[in-house]
Amino acid sequence: MTIHLPQGPYTPRDTPLDLVPGAAAAPCSRTVFSAAHVVADPYADISPDDPAAVDWESTLAFRRHLWAHGLGVAEAMDTAQRGMGLGWPGAAELIRRSAAEAKSVGGRIACGVGTDQLPEDGTPTLAEVTAAYEEQLALAEENGVQPILMASRALARAARSPEDYLATYAHLLRQASEPVILHWLGPMFDPALEGYWGSAGLDTATDTFLKVIAEHPDKVDGVKISLLEAAREIDVRRRLPGGVRCYTGDDFNYPELIAGDERGFSHALLGVFDPLGPLAAHAVRVLDTGDVDGFRALLDPTVGLSRHLFRPPTRFYKTGVVFLAWLAGHQDHFTMVGGLQSARSLPHLAKAYELADRLGLFPDPGLAEHRMRALLAVHGGGR
């Protein structure tokens, strides 16, 4: 039956992709993480200034869904609304709970380490930034998860030169008991990170970033690059020391970057692998067999949806991610931490529904259609 979306009439598909997980093995040719979203508690009587209320069971159930398909979970990243509703106390609880859940099911997990316990206003000292990082690093290591050293808004305010970044990261890497993942998040995801690594010029910033790694290659498992520039990621990938992985964070160009070329490839740590989880895991297992064309045939058609979800303001991509999780039946409501369900327009969400449905991403297309119609009705439309 036709559904009348803001962009025009659309006839939903009636069958999903056949991607039942069973006991899916993790891909072996690439290490693949999905940056998983958190599920808000829709019945919590809170204001936007109160600490976030999380539906823990639904949040952990979604992680079990990703693990069942063989994916790793990147926990407490920006997709979990850190810096946009979920503060450090909530993120710390999320890490503890997810780490315990990962151990119980044998799932792979890595967790974001940052400085978001510091005030958002004012300029901290480098010592305060370092201490904040140390607190979060200690929590990750206490819970047995791989740390992801995330870019820090506080460090961006405190640092006065590339040398300040070099000194801060060198101190943290020396303390890390196991190799970490370094995360370079661009200002398109967080405007407060403009000029990270001590320069607004990406060539100079790249040199500083690579210098950190070159001086501590034994403490860096890999790097995650989220600049949405495929050519720059490839350049960085080719300049990494031997044994240091590149995890693509490029939600615009991930199929070609993961497929790679004759000089190497990228692993993956992607926000878009939250809604694409089952399909992405299946595609990488196809790549495991050496079938690059089959891998690209599965993942290339998903880029249109990803580019739509991550269009500017890119930092609000998580609204579309949670919306699709609701339509797919992974949660019973479309409510988000920080009230971010209002961060995207009805036409944007309707287009996301259409693109996802065309891909067969919804396990129950009828449920997704029903919920899309309900959302349209709330906005005074829909037939």
Short mmCIF file of C-alpha atoms in Angstrom, two decimals:
data_model
loop_
_atom_site.label_atom_id
_atom_site.label_comp_id
_atom_site.label_asym_id
_atom_site.label_seq_id
_atom_site.Cartn_x
_atom_site.Cartn_y
_atom_site.Cartn_z
CA MET A 1 0.00 0.00 0.00
CA THR A 2 1.34 3.44 -0.91
CA ILE A 3 2.49 5.72 1.89
CA HIS A 4 2.45 9.47 1.22
CA LEU A 5 5.76 10.88 2.39
CA PRO A 6 6.76 14.55 2.25
CA GLN A 7 8.90 13.77 -0.81
CA GLY A 8 6.03 12.00 -2.58
CA PRO A 9 4.18 8.66 -2.65
CA TYR A 10 6.19 5.54 -1.91
CA THR A 11 5.29 1.86 -1.96
CA PRO A 12 7.19 0.02 0.80
CA ARG A 13 8.76 -3.35 0.17
CA ASP A 14 7.18 -6.30 1.93
CA THR A 15 10.24 -8.49 2.55
CA PRO A 16 13.50 -7.73 4.35
CA LEU A 17 16.98 -8.89 3.49
CA ASP A 18 17.59 -12.44 4.68
CA LEU A 19 20.33 -11.77 7.23
CA VAL A 20 19.33 -13.83 10.26
CA PRO A 21 22.43 -13.95 12.47
CA GLY A 22 22.32 -17.33 14.16
CA ALA A 23 25.83 -17.60 15.60
CA ALA A 24 27.55 -15.39 13.04
CA ALA A 25 31.32 -15.46 13.09
CA ALA A 26 33.19 -12.18 13.28
CA PRO A 27 34.75 -11.06 9.99
CA CYS A 28 38.39 -12.16 9.82
CA SER A 29 39.97 -10.01 7.11
CA ARG A 30 38.94 -6.73 8.74
CA THR A 31 38.31 -5.64 12.32
CA VAL A 32 34.89 -4.00 12.33
CA PHE A 33 33.31 -1.92 15.09
CA SER A 34 29.87 -0.35 15.14
CA ALA A 35 29.60 2.83 17.21
CA ALA A 36 26.39 1.92 19.00
CA HIS A 37 23.71 4.37 20.14
CA VAL A 38 22.12 4.47 23.59
CA VAL A 39 18.41 4.16 24.19
CA ALA A 40 16.80 6.86 26.32
CA ASP A 41 14.15 6.16 28.95
CA PRO A 42 11.03 7.80 27.47
CA TYR A 43 9.13 7.80 30.77
CA ALA A 44 11.75 9.62 32.83
CA ASP A 45 10.39 12.91 34.19
CA ILE A 46 13.47 15.02 33.53
CA SER A 47 14.36 18.36 32.01
CA PRO A 48 17.07 19.01 29.40
CA ASP A 49 19.41 20.15 32.20
CA ASP A 50 19.07 16.93 34.20
CA PRO A 51 21.41 13.93 33.85
CA ALA A 52 20.40 11.63 31.01
CA ALA A 53 17.97 8.82 31.77
CA VAL A 54 18.95 5.61 29.94
CA ASP A 55 16.88 2.51 29.23
CA TRP A 56 19.66 0.11 30.13
CA GLU A 57 17.99 -3.13 29.05
CA SER A 58 17.17 -1.84 25.56
CA THR A 59 20.63 -0.30 25.27
CA LEU A 60 22.34 -3.58 26.11
CA ALA A 61 19.93 -5.56 23.94
CA PHE A 62 21.03 -3.52 20.95
CA ARG A 63 24.65 -4.37 21.69
CA ARG A 64 23.74 -8.06 21.85
CA HIS A 65 22.15 -7.64 18.42
CA LEU A 66 25.41 -6.27 16.99
CA TRP A 67 27.54 -8.96 18.66
CA ALA A 68 25.19 -11.65 17.35
CA HIS A 69 26.06 -10.55 13.82
CA GLY A 70 29.79 -10.74 14.56
CA LEU A 71 30.47 -7.02 14.89
CA GLY A 72 32.49 -5.35 17.60
CA VAL A 73 30.95 -2.52 19.62
CA ALA A 74 32.61 0.87 19.98
CA GLU A 75 31.08 2.08 23.23
CA ALA A 76 30.62 5.54 24.72
CA MET A 77 31.59 7.29 21.49
CA ASP A 78 29.98 10.40 20.04
CA THR A 79 27.09 8.27 18.74
CA ALA A 80 26.23 7.67 22.40
CA GLN A 81 25.52 11.41 22.67
CA ARG A 82 28.64 12.22 24.69
CA GLY A 83 28.95 15.97 24.68
CA MET A 84 25.32 16.16 23.49
CA GLY A 85 23.26 14.96 26.44
CA LEU A 86 25.13 12.04 28.02
CA GLY A 87 27.66 13.26 30.58
CA TRP A 88 30.63 11.44 32.03
CA PRO A 89 28.73 9.75 34.91
CA GLY A 90 26.29 8.24 32.41
CA ALA A 91 29.09 7.28 30.01
CA ALA A 92 31.03 5.64 32.86
CA GLU A 93 27.99 3.54 33.78
CA LEU A 94 27.53 2.67 30.12
CA ILE A 95 31.11 1.43 29.90
CA ARG A 96 30.76 -0.68 33.06
CA ARG A 97 27.51 -2.29 31.95
CA SER A 98 28.58 -2.90 28.36
CA ALA A 99 31.94 -4.32 29.41
CA ALA A 100 30.19 -6.82 31.67
CA GLU A 101 27.73 -7.70 28.91
CA ALA A 102 30.56 -8.18 26.42
CA LYS A 103 32.27 -10.62 28.76
CA SER A 104 29.06 -12.59 29.23
CA VAL A 105 28.53 -13.12 25.49
CA GLY A 106 32.12 -13.06 24.25
CA GLY A 107 31.65 -9.83 22.32
CA ARG A 108 34.43 -7.52 21.23
CA ILE A 109 34.32 -4.03 22.73
CA ALA A 110 36.36 -0.83 22.74
CA CYS A 111 35.38 2.27 24.69
CA GLY A 112 35.81 5.99 24.24
CA VAL A 113 38.15 7.83 26.64
CA GLY A 114 37.88 11.60 26.77
CA THR A 115 37.72 14.62 29.06
CA ASP A 116 34.02 15.47 29.17
CA GLN A 117 33.91 15.55 32.98
CA LEU A 118 35.55 18.98 32.70
CA PRO A 119 33.34 22.09 32.46
CA GLU A 120 32.35 23.13 28.94
CA ASP A 121 33.17 26.78 29.61
CA GLY A 122 36.50 28.30 30.53
CA THR A 123 39.99 27.19 29.62
CA PRO A 124 41.42 24.28 31.60
CA THR A 125 45.11 23.76 32.17
CA LEU A 126 46.93 21.00 30.35
CA ALA A 127 47.39 19.28 33.70
CA GLU A 128 43.60 19.26 34.23
CA VAL A 129 43.05 17.88 30.74
CA THR A 130 45.61 15.14 31.34
CA ALA A 131 44.06 14.21 34.69
CA ALA A 132 40.62 13.95 33.11
CA TYR A 133 41.95 11.66 30.39
CA GLU A 134 43.72 9.57 33.04
CA GLU A 135 40.52 9.10 35.03
CA GLN A 136 38.65 7.78 32.01
CA LEU A 137 41.57 5.67 30.82
CA ALA A 138 41.76 4.03 34.24
CA LEU A 139 38.05 3.17 34.11
CA ALA A 140 38.38 1.57 30.68
CA GLU A 141 41.36 -0.50 31.76
CA GLU A 142 39.71 -1.52 35.04
CA ASN A 143 36.81 -2.91 33.04
CA GLY A 144 39.02 -4.78 30.59
CA VAL A 145 38.08 -2.88 27.43
CA GLN A 146 40.30 -1.46 24.73
CA PRO A 147 40.54 2.33 25.11
CA ILE A 148 39.83 4.72 22.26
CA LEU A 149 41.55 8.04 23.00
CA MET A 150 39.00 10.48 21.62
CA ALA A 151 39.61 14.06 20.57
CA SER A 152 39.03 16.45 23.49
CA ARG A 153 37.17 19.74 23.41
CA ALA A 154 39.02 20.71 26.57
CA LEU A 155 42.41 19.99 25.00
CA ALA A 156 41.42 22.05 21.95
CA ARG A 157 40.83 24.99 24.31
CA ALA A 158 43.90 24.41 26.47
CA ALA A 159 46.55 23.68 23.85
CA ARG A 160 48.55 26.57 22.44
CA SER A 161 50.75 24.68 19.98
CA PRO A 162 51.29 21.29 18.35
CA GLU A 163 53.82 20.60 21.09
CA ASP A 164 51.05 20.69 23.70
CA TYR A 165 49.26 17.91 21.84
CA LEU A 166 52.44 15.91 21.45
CA ALA A 167 53.24 16.17 25.15
CA THR A 168 49.71 15.32 26.30
CA TYR A 169 49.31 12.28 24.09
CA ALA A 170 52.85 11.07 24.82
CA HIS A 171 52.08 11.13 28.54
CA LEU A 172 48.84 9.19 28.07
CA LEU A 173 50.35 6.60 25.75
CA ARG A 174 53.19 5.93 28.15
CA GLN A 175 50.61 5.20 30.85
CA ALA A 176 48.38 2.94 28.75
CA SER A 177 48.85 -0.71 29.67
CA GLU A 178 47.73 -1.95 26.25
CA PRO A 179 47.72 -0.42 22.75
CA VAL A 180 44.94 2.10 22.22
CA ILE A 181 43.03 3.44 19.24
CA LEU A 182 43.63 7.13 18.53
CA HIS A 183 40.58 9.01 17.26
CA TRP A 184 40.81 12.14 15.13
CA LEU A 185 37.32 13.62 14.91
CA GLY A 186 36.91 16.48 12.47
CA PRO A 187 35.00 19.75 13.07
CA MET A 188 32.19 18.63 10.77
CA PHE A 189 31.24 16.26 13.60
CA ASP A 190 32.08 18.69 16.42
CA PRO A 191 32.80 22.37 15.64
CA ALA A 192 34.60 22.71 19.00
CA LEU A 193 37.42 20.58 17.55
CA GLU A 194 38.42 23.08 14.87
CA GLY A 195 42.21 23.34 14.71
CA TYR A 196 42.85 20.07 16.53
CA TRP A 197 46.49 18.93 16.66
CA GLY A 198 47.47 22.59 16.82
CA SER A 199 46.65 23.76 13.32
CA ALA A 200 43.64 24.63 11.19
CA GLY A 201 45.66 23.43 8.19
CA LEU A 202 45.03 19.71 7.73
CA ASP A 203 48.47 19.02 6.26
CA THR A 204 50.20 20.41 9.35
CA ALA A 205 47.71 18.74 11.68
CA THR A 206 48.27 15.42 9.91
CA ASP A 207 52.01 15.68 10.43
CA THR A 208 51.51 16.23 14.18
CA PHE A 209 49.05 13.34 14.40
CA LEU A 210 51.49 11.01 12.65
CA LYS A 211 54.36 12.18 14.85
CA VAL A 212 52.45 11.07 17.96
CA ILE A 213 52.13 7.60 16.46
CA ALA A 214 55.67 7.40 15.14
CA GLU A 215 57.06 8.14 18.61
CA HIS A 216 54.89 5.47 20.32
CA PRO A 217 54.04 2.78 17.72
CA ASP A 218 54.00 0.03 20.35
CA LYS A 219 51.19 1.80 22.24
CA VAL A 220 48.93 2.46 19.21
CA ASP A 221 46.81 -0.41 17.92
CA GLY A 222 45.31 1.83 15.28
CA VAL A 223 43.87 5.18 14.36
CA LYS A 224 40.32 6.19 13.58
CA ILE A 225 40.02 9.05 11.13
CA SER A 226 36.70 10.89 10.83
CA LEU A 227 37.37 13.70 8.37
CA LEU A 228 35.12 12.54 5.51
CA GLU A 229 38.07 12.88 3.11
CA ALA A 230 38.95 9.54 1.53
CA ALA A 231 42.19 10.81 -0.04
CA ARG A 232 43.53 12.06 3.29
CA GLU A 233 42.68 8.80 5.04
CA ILE A 234 44.49 6.84 2.35
CA ASP A 235 47.51 9.13 2.70
CA VAL A 236 47.58 8.64 6.47
CA ARG A 237 47.06 4.90 6.10
CA ARG A 238 50.09 4.61 3.85
CA ARG A 239 52.25 6.61 6.27
CA LEU A 240 51.45 4.61 9.40
CA PRO A 241 54.19 2.52 11.03
CA GLY A 242 54.02 -1.20 10.36
CA GLY A 243 51.47 -2.95 12.55
CA VAL A 244 49.35 0.17 13.22
CA ARG A 245 45.88 -0.19 11.74
CA CYS A 246 43.69 2.43 10.13
CA TYR A 247 40.04 2.25 11.20
CA THR A 248 37.92 4.24 8.80
CA GLY A 249 35.46 6.65 10.35
CA ASP A 250 34.47 7.99 6.92
CA ASP A 251 30.73 7.50 6.65
CA PHE A 252 30.79 8.84 3.07
CA ASN A 253 33.41 6.60 1.49
CA TYR A 254 33.62 3.45 3.62
CA PRO A 255 33.12 0.77 0.91
CA GLU A 256 36.17 1.82 -1.11
CA LEU A 257 38.29 2.42 2.00
CA ILE A 258 37.50 -0.96 3.54
CA ALA A 259 37.98 -2.74 0.20
CA GLY A 260 41.35 -1.02 -0.11
CA ASP A 261 43.88 -1.16 -2.92
CA GLU A 262 47.16 -2.82 -3.77
CA ARG A 263 48.87 -0.81 -1.00
CA GLY A 264 46.52 -1.56 1.88
CA PHE A 265 43.04 -1.19 3.32
CA SER A 266 41.13 0.25 6.24
CA HIS A 267 39.42 -1.56 9.06
CA ALA A 268 36.20 0.08 10.30
CA LEU A 269 34.79 1.97 13.27
CA LEU A 270 31.65 3.57 11.93
CA GLY A 271 28.49 5.22 13.18
CA VAL A 272 26.58 4.10 10.09
CA PHE A 273 27.27 0.47 10.99
CA ASP A 274 24.68 0.95 13.76
CA PRO A 275 21.73 0.80 11.31
CA LEU A 276 23.70 -1.21 8.73
CA GLY A 277 25.02 -3.76 11.24
CA PRO A 278 23.72 -7.07 9.81
CA LEU A 279 24.30 -6.05 6.20
CA ALA A 280 27.75 -4.63 6.93
CA ALA A 281 28.85 -7.77 8.77
CA HIS A 282 27.61 -9.98 5.94
CA ALA A 283 29.39 -7.82 3.36
CA VAL A 284 32.72 -8.04 5.20
CA ARG A 285 32.39 -11.81 5.48
CA VAL A 286 31.99 -11.83 1.70
CA LEU A 287 35.18 -9.78 1.53
CA ASP A 288 36.86 -12.40 3.73
CA THR A 289 36.55 -14.81 0.79
CA GLY A 290 38.42 -12.39 -1.49
CA ASP A 291 35.25 -11.37 -3.34
CA VAL A 292 35.81 -7.60 -3.55
CA ASP A 293 33.13 -7.14 -6.22
CA GLY A 294 30.57 -8.98 -4.09
CA PHE A 295 31.48 -6.84 -1.09
CA ARG A 296 31.10 -3.63 -3.09
CA ALA A 297 27.81 -4.83 -4.58
CA LEU A 298 26.41 -5.18 -1.06
CA LEU A 299 27.81 -2.00 0.52
CA ASP A 300 27.94 0.53 -2.32
CA PRO A 301 24.12 0.89 -2.43
CA THR A 302 24.12 1.88 1.26
CA VAL A 303 26.21 5.01 0.73
CA GLY A 304 23.19 7.09 -0.32
CA LEU A 305 21.52 6.41 3.02
CA SER A 306 24.72 7.14 4.93
CA ARG A 307 25.36 10.42 3.14
CA HIS A 308 21.78 11.42 3.90
CA LEU A 309 22.10 10.58 7.60
CA PHE A 310 25.43 12.42 7.88
CA ARG A 311 24.59 15.50 5.88
CA PRO A 312 25.30 18.85 7.60
CA PRO A 313 24.95 19.57 10.46
CA THR A 314 26.78 16.22 10.57
CA ARG A 315 26.82 16.02 14.38
CA PHE A 316 23.06 15.37 14.31
CA TYR A 317 23.44 12.13 12.34
CA LYS A 318 22.60 10.22 15.51
CA THR A 319 18.96 11.38 15.22
CA GLY A 320 18.55 9.39 12.03
CA VAL A 321 20.40 6.43 13.53
CA VAL A 322 18.02 6.22 16.50
CA PHE A 323 15.02 6.82 14.24
CA LEU A 324 15.95 3.81 12.12
CA ALA A 325 16.50 1.70 15.24
CA TRP A 326 12.93 2.54 16.30
CA LEU A 327 11.53 1.68 12.87
CA ALA A 328 13.50 -1.58 12.88
CA GLY A 329 11.95 -2.62 16.21
CA HIS A 330 15.11 -2.38 18.32
CA GLN A 331 13.35 0.03 20.70
CA ASP A 332 9.76 0.92 21.42
CA HIS A 333 9.97 4.69 21.02
CA PHE A 334 11.68 7.53 19.20
CA THR A 335 12.97 9.47 22.20
CA MET A 336 16.61 10.46 22.54
CA VAL A 337 19.03 11.56 25.21
CA GLY A 338 19.07 15.36 25.27
CA GLY A 339 15.82 15.56 23.30
CA LEU A 340 17.75 15.16 20.04
CA GLN A 341 14.82 13.49 18.31
CA SER A 342 13.93 17.06 17.33
CA ALA A 343 17.30 17.70 15.64
CA ARG A 344 16.20 16.52 12.19
CA SER A 345 13.13 17.53 10.18
CA LEU A 346 10.21 15.31 9.20
CA PRO A 347 11.26 15.38 5.52
CA HIS A 348 14.78 14.27 6.52
CA LEU A 349 13.45 11.37 8.59
CA ALA A 350 10.96 10.35 5.90
CA LYS A 351 13.72 10.19 3.32
CA ALA A 352 15.83 8.09 5.71
CA TYR A 353 12.90 5.68 6.04
CA GLU A 354 12.53 5.37 2.28
CA LEU A 355 16.24 4.82 1.67
CA ALA A 356 16.50 2.23 4.44
CA ASP A 357 13.38 0.40 3.28
CA ARG A 358 14.66 0.22 -0.30
CA LEU A 359 17.78 -1.49 1.09
CA GLY A 360 15.68 -4.03 2.99
CA LEU A 361 17.14 -3.01 6.36
CA PHE A 362 13.94 -3.42 8.38
CA PRO A 363 13.45 -6.95 9.79
CA ASP A 364 9.69 -6.30 9.80
CA PRO A 365 8.82 -3.90 6.95
CA GLY A 366 5.20 -3.79 8.09
CA LEU A 367 6.18 -2.55 11.54
CA ALA A 368 8.46 0.09 10.04
CA GLU A 369 5.66 1.29 7.77
CA HIS A 370 3.20 1.39 10.67
CA ARG A 371 5.57 3.48 12.77
CA MET A 372 6.36 5.80 9.87
CA ARG A 373 2.66 6.37 9.35
CA ALA A 374 2.23 7.09 13.07
CA LEU A 375 4.99 9.71 12.95
CA LEU A 376 3.40 11.33 9.90
CA ALA A 377 0.06 11.43 11.71
CA VAL A 378 1.59 13.13 14.73
CA HIS A 379 2.83 15.82 12.35
CA GLY A 380 -0.63 16.24 10.84
CA GLY A 381 -0.12 14.24 7.66
CA GLY A 382 0.16 10.72 6.33
CA ARG A 383 -2.29 8.50 4.53
#
